Amino acid sequence: AQKITQTQPGMFVQEKEAVTLDCTYDTSDQSYGLFWYKQPSSGEMIFLIYQGSYDEQNATEGRYSLNFQKARKSANLVISASQLGDSAMYFCAMRSANAGNMLTFGGGTRLMVKP
Amino acid sequence: ETGVTQTPRHLVMGMTNKKSLKCEQHLGHNAMYWYKQSAKKPLELMFVYSLEERVENNSVPSRFSPECPNSSHLFLHLHTLQPEDSALYLCASSQGIRGPYNEQFFGPGTRLTVL
């Protein structure tokens, strides 16, 4: 079985500073994908970034980057230059053949950006 | 309309009512999903349809009944629900269900309250 753990239920960050949201995972699969989603108060889950288990480079998408440490089974999301609009729930998720290629989500981290 | 839409956005129902949630995707995808998001719990996958055939059913009570008449539409029929079924119900779609990378696009969700 695969499992995603997000140990930070809530975090504060000052506007314009960088923040790291933690995510660790557990799987016996060699091929898997890791995703980060943002969920604002409106409810919609917004895809942010993807990292494949065989990707040698850490994924980056604008202000988002994924700090992928395969040996430690961690896939932390780094948001640079935080903005007030970044305040939301953030979910880490994984997909692998072991789980029928279905997404398994972590419990989420609520990020609050202070002006 | 673009992306994934869900109606209604909010629903309040009694335990003896019958109602339906609707999801529509305008992305040309072949797979659609229902998730349940309860407070303080990770997202739970309920049902998966691929090419209009159900491929996953995670032990969901029979008071939830999905229907996928075509690849663009997904319904969740509700009857004799319990107060603990109150949650945000999210619909998602993806191009397919195979492979580690298959980004899921989510709708805004239906906030369901069972009285």
Short mmCIF file of C-alpha atoms in Angstrom, two decimals:
data_model
loop_
_atom_site.label_atom_id
_atom_site.label_comp_id
_atom_site.label_asym_id
_atom_site.label_seq_id
_atom_site.Cartn_x
_atom_site.Cartn_y
_atom_site.Cartn_z
CA ALA A 1 0.00 0.00 0.00
CA GLN A 2 1.16 3.52 -0.60
CA LYS A 3 0.95 6.35 1.86
CA ILE A 4 1.52 10.11 1.83
CA THR A 5 2.34 12.02 5.01
CA GLN A 6 2.20 15.76 5.47
CA THR A 7 3.32 16.55 9.00
CA GLN A 8 2.53 20.28 9.03
CA PRO A 9 -1.20 20.87 9.56
CA GLY A 10 -0.71 24.63 9.37
CA MET A 11 2.04 27.10 8.55
CA PHE A 12 2.52 30.85 8.51
CA VAL A 13 4.87 32.69 6.18
CA GLN A 14 5.60 36.37 5.73
CA GLU A 15 4.70 37.83 2.37
CA LYS A 16 7.64 37.77 -0.09
CA GLU A 17 9.48 35.09 1.86
CA ALA A 18 10.01 31.49 0.77
CA VAL A 19 8.30 28.56 2.45
CA THR A 20 8.77 24.79 2.32
CA LEU A 21 5.87 22.39 2.73
CA ASP A 22 6.89 18.88 3.71
CA CYS A 23 5.75 15.65 2.12
CA THR A 24 7.02 12.12 2.66
CA TYR A 25 5.76 9.06 0.88
CA ASP A 26 5.91 5.32 1.08
CA THR A 27 5.69 2.94 -1.84
CA SER A 28 7.34 -0.24 -3.03
CA ASP A 29 6.96 0.78 -6.67
CA GLN A 30 9.98 1.91 -8.68
CA SER A 31 7.85 3.96 -11.05
CA TYR A 32 5.60 6.57 -9.53
CA GLY A 33 4.59 10.17 -9.83
CA LEU A 34 4.32 12.87 -7.18
CA PHE A 35 1.93 15.79 -7.43
CA TRP A 36 1.19 18.94 -5.50
CA TYR A 37 -2.24 20.54 -5.55
CA LYS A 38 -3.46 23.84 -4.12
CA GLN A 39 -6.99 24.15 -2.75
CA PRO A 40 -8.19 27.71 -2.07
CA SER A 41 -11.28 28.34 0.02
CA SER A 42 -13.40 28.08 -3.13
CA GLY A 43 -12.80 24.33 -3.05
CA GLU A 44 -11.25 23.63 -6.44
CA MET A 45 -8.06 21.58 -6.48
CA ILE A 46 -5.47 23.29 -8.66
CA PHE A 47 -2.56 21.29 -10.03
CA LEU A 48 0.79 22.93 -9.26
CA ILE A 49 3.69 20.65 -10.08
CA TYR A 50 4.65 17.08 -10.96
CA GLN A 51 7.78 15.00 -10.31
CA GLY A 52 8.38 11.60 -11.84
CA SER A 53 10.37 9.04 -9.89
CA TYR A 54 12.88 8.72 -12.73
CA ASP A 55 13.27 12.44 -13.29
CA GLU A 56 16.83 13.44 -12.49
CA GLN A 57 16.11 17.13 -12.17
CA ASN A 58 13.87 18.66 -9.55
CA ALA A 59 10.66 19.97 -11.09
CA THR A 60 10.08 23.70 -11.25
CA GLU A 61 7.02 25.71 -12.33
CA GLY A 62 7.35 29.44 -11.87
CA ARG A 63 7.53 30.18 -8.14
CA TYR A 64 7.00 26.50 -7.29
CA SER A 65 9.77 23.96 -7.08
CA LEU A 66 9.82 20.43 -5.81
CA ASN A 67 12.73 19.31 -3.63
CA PHE A 68 12.80 15.61 -4.53
CA GLN A 69 14.98 13.40 -2.36
CA LYS A 70 14.34 9.88 -3.55
CA ALA A 71 16.45 8.07 -0.96
CA ARG A 72 14.60 9.84 1.83
CA LYS A 73 11.26 9.43 0.05
CA SER A 74 10.47 13.08 0.38
CA ALA A 75 8.97 15.52 -2.10
CA ASN A 76 8.80 18.92 -0.44
CA LEU A 77 7.17 21.87 -2.17
CA VAL A 78 9.06 25.15 -2.09
CA ILE A 79 7.16 28.36 -2.80
CA SER A 80 9.40 31.34 -3.39
CA ALA A 81 8.38 34.97 -2.86
CA SER A 82 5.07 34.14 -1.14
CA GLN A 83 2.02 36.16 -2.10
CA LEU A 84 -1.21 36.74 -0.21
CA GLY A 85 -3.01 34.66 -2.84
CA ASP A 86 -0.91 31.66 -1.88
CA SER A 87 -2.96 31.26 1.31
CA ALA A 88 -4.70 27.91 0.81
CA MET A 89 -4.59 24.20 1.60
CA TYR A 90 -1.79 22.32 -0.13
CA PHE A 91 -1.97 18.62 -0.84
CA CYS A 92 0.77 16.23 -1.80
CA ALA A 93 -0.33 13.18 -3.80
CA MET A 94 1.22 10.10 -5.35
CA ARG A 95 0.32 7.78 -8.14
CA SER A 96 1.88 4.38 -8.82
CA ALA A 97 1.02 1.09 -10.46
CA ASN A 98 0.79 -0.57 -7.04
CA ALA A 99 -2.25 1.54 -6.28
CA GLY A 100 -3.83 0.92 -9.64
CA ASN A 101 -2.47 4.25 -10.82
CA MET A 102 -4.95 6.07 -8.60
CA LEU A 103 -3.97 9.20 -6.72
CA THR A 104 -3.38 8.89 -2.98
CA PHE A 105 -3.49 12.20 -1.11
CA GLY A 106 -1.84 13.38 2.07
CA GLY A 107 -3.76 15.14 4.81
CA GLY A 108 -2.80 18.60 3.58
CA THR A 109 -1.08 21.68 4.98
CA ARG A 110 -2.87 24.98 5.47
CA LEU A 111 -0.60 27.83 4.47
CA MET A 112 -1.35 31.34 5.66
CA VAL A 113 0.60 34.24 4.18
CA LYS A 114 0.91 37.28 6.44
CA PRO A 115 1.08 40.78 4.95
CA GLU B 1 -17.58 26.40 -20.27
CA THR B 2 -14.09 25.04 -19.89
CA GLY B 3 -12.47 22.55 -17.55
CA VAL B 4 -14.55 20.59 -15.08
CA THR B 5 -17.85 21.94 -13.78
CA GLN B 6 -20.00 20.68 -10.94
CA THR B 7 -23.57 21.42 -9.97
CA PRO B 8 -24.93 22.29 -7.57
CA ARG B 9 -22.15 24.05 -5.68
CA HIS B 10 -24.03 23.74 -2.40
CA LEU B 11 -26.67 21.22 -1.35
CA VAL B 12 -28.57 20.76 1.88
CA MET B 13 -30.70 17.64 2.16
CA GLY B 14 -32.55 15.63 4.70
CA MET B 15 -31.76 12.03 5.45
CA THR B 16 -34.78 10.78 3.52
CA ASN B 17 -34.22 12.88 0.40
CA LYS B 18 -32.93 11.74 -2.98
CA LYS B 19 -30.65 14.08 -4.86
CA SER B 20 -27.99 13.93 -7.55
CA LEU B 21 -24.66 15.65 -8.06
CA LYS B 22 -23.58 16.40 -11.59
CA CYS B 23 -20.12 16.71 -13.08
CA GLU B 24 -19.23 17.67 -16.62
CA GLN B 25 -15.80 17.86 -18.22
CA HIS B 26 -15.01 19.81 -21.38
CA LEU B 27 -11.46 18.53 -21.80
CA GLY B 28 -11.99 15.49 -23.98
CA HIS B 29 -10.80 13.19 -21.22
CA ASN B 30 -11.61 9.51 -20.93
CA ALA B 31 -11.55 9.03 -17.16
CA MET B 32 -13.64 10.63 -14.44
CA TYR B 33 -13.50 10.39 -10.66
CA TRP B 34 -15.55 11.12 -7.56
CA TYR B 35 -13.73 12.07 -4.36
CA LYS B 36 -15.05 12.81 -0.89
CA GLN B 37 -13.30 15.41 1.25
CA SER B 38 -14.32 15.41 4.90
CA ALA B 39 -12.98 17.77 7.52
CA LYS B 40 -9.61 16.70 8.89
CA LYS B 41 -9.38 13.64 6.60
CA PRO B 42 -7.42 13.09 3.40
CA LEU B 43 -9.28 13.04 0.13
CA GLU B 44 -10.98 9.69 -0.34
CA LEU B 45 -11.38 8.23 -3.79
CA MET B 46 -14.92 6.93 -4.19
CA PHE B 47 -15.40 5.92 -7.82
CA VAL B 48 -13.42 5.85 -11.04
CA TYR B 49 -14.79 5.53 -14.55
CA SER B 50 -12.67 4.91 -17.61
CA LEU B 51 -14.38 5.03 -20.98
CA GLU B 52 -17.70 5.00 -19.16
CA GLU B 53 -16.95 1.76 -17.32
CA ARG B 54 -16.46 1.70 -13.58
CA VAL B 55 -12.93 0.54 -12.77
CA GLU B 56 -12.66 1.36 -9.09
CA ASN B 57 -15.08 1.34 -6.21
CA ASN B 58 -13.47 1.84 -2.85
CA SER B 59 -16.06 0.13 -0.63
CA VAL B 60 -18.46 3.02 -0.81
CA PRO B 61 -21.86 2.54 0.86
CA SER B 62 -24.69 1.73 -1.51
CA ARG B 63 -26.48 4.96 -0.61
CA PHE B 64 -24.02 6.52 -3.09
CA SER B 65 -24.72 5.42 -6.65
CA PRO B 66 -22.58 6.68 -9.55
CA GLU B 67 -23.63 6.94 -13.15
CA CYS B 68 -21.49 7.72 -16.19
CA PRO B 69 -23.70 7.98 -19.28
CA ASN B 70 -20.85 9.19 -21.50
CA SER B 71 -17.23 10.26 -21.19
CA SER B 72 -18.16 13.89 -20.48
CA HIS B 73 -20.72 13.42 -17.72
CA LEU B 74 -20.64 11.84 -14.30
CA PHE B 75 -23.40 11.75 -11.73
CA LEU B 76 -23.51 10.78 -8.09
CA HIS B 77 -26.99 9.79 -6.97
CA LEU B 78 -27.64 10.16 -3.26
CA HIS B 79 -30.36 8.55 -1.16
CA THR B 80 -30.98 8.04 2.55
CA LEU B 81 -27.72 9.71 3.49
CA GLN B 82 -26.36 10.08 7.01
CA PRO B 83 -25.11 13.26 8.70
CA GLU B 84 -21.55 11.89 8.50
CA ASP B 85 -21.84 12.02 4.71
CA SER B 86 -21.68 15.80 4.92
CA ALA B 87 -18.54 16.75 3.02
CA LEU B 88 -17.13 18.39 -0.09
CA TYR B 89 -17.59 16.10 -3.08
CA LEU B 90 -15.03 16.68 -5.80
CA CYS B 91 -15.15 15.47 -9.36
CA ALA B 92 -12.03 15.12 -11.48
CA SER B 93 -11.09 13.98 -14.95
CA SER B 94 -7.91 12.82 -16.66
CA GLN B 95 -6.83 11.73 -20.11
CA GLY B 96 -6.53 8.14 -18.95
CA ILE B 97 -5.88 6.10 -15.85
CA ARG B 98 -2.61 4.36 -16.79
CA GLY B 99 0.91 5.53 -16.14
CA PRO B 100 2.46 7.49 -13.29
CA TYR B 101 1.76 10.80 -14.95
CA ASN B 102 -1.85 11.47 -15.69
CA GLU B 103 -2.78 14.84 -14.34
CA GLN B 104 -6.24 15.05 -12.87
CA PHE B 105 -8.23 18.23 -13.33
CA PHE B 106 -10.69 18.95 -10.55
CA GLY B 107 -14.00 20.70 -10.45
CA PRO B 108 -14.91 23.24 -7.76
CA GLY B 109 -16.81 20.67 -5.72
CA THR B 110 -20.28 20.38 -4.21
CA ARG B 111 -20.55 21.22 -0.53
CA LEU B 112 -23.10 18.74 0.83
CA THR B 113 -24.81 19.09 4.20
CA VAL B 114 -27.03 16.28 5.44
CA LEU B 115 -29.43 17.25 8.19
#
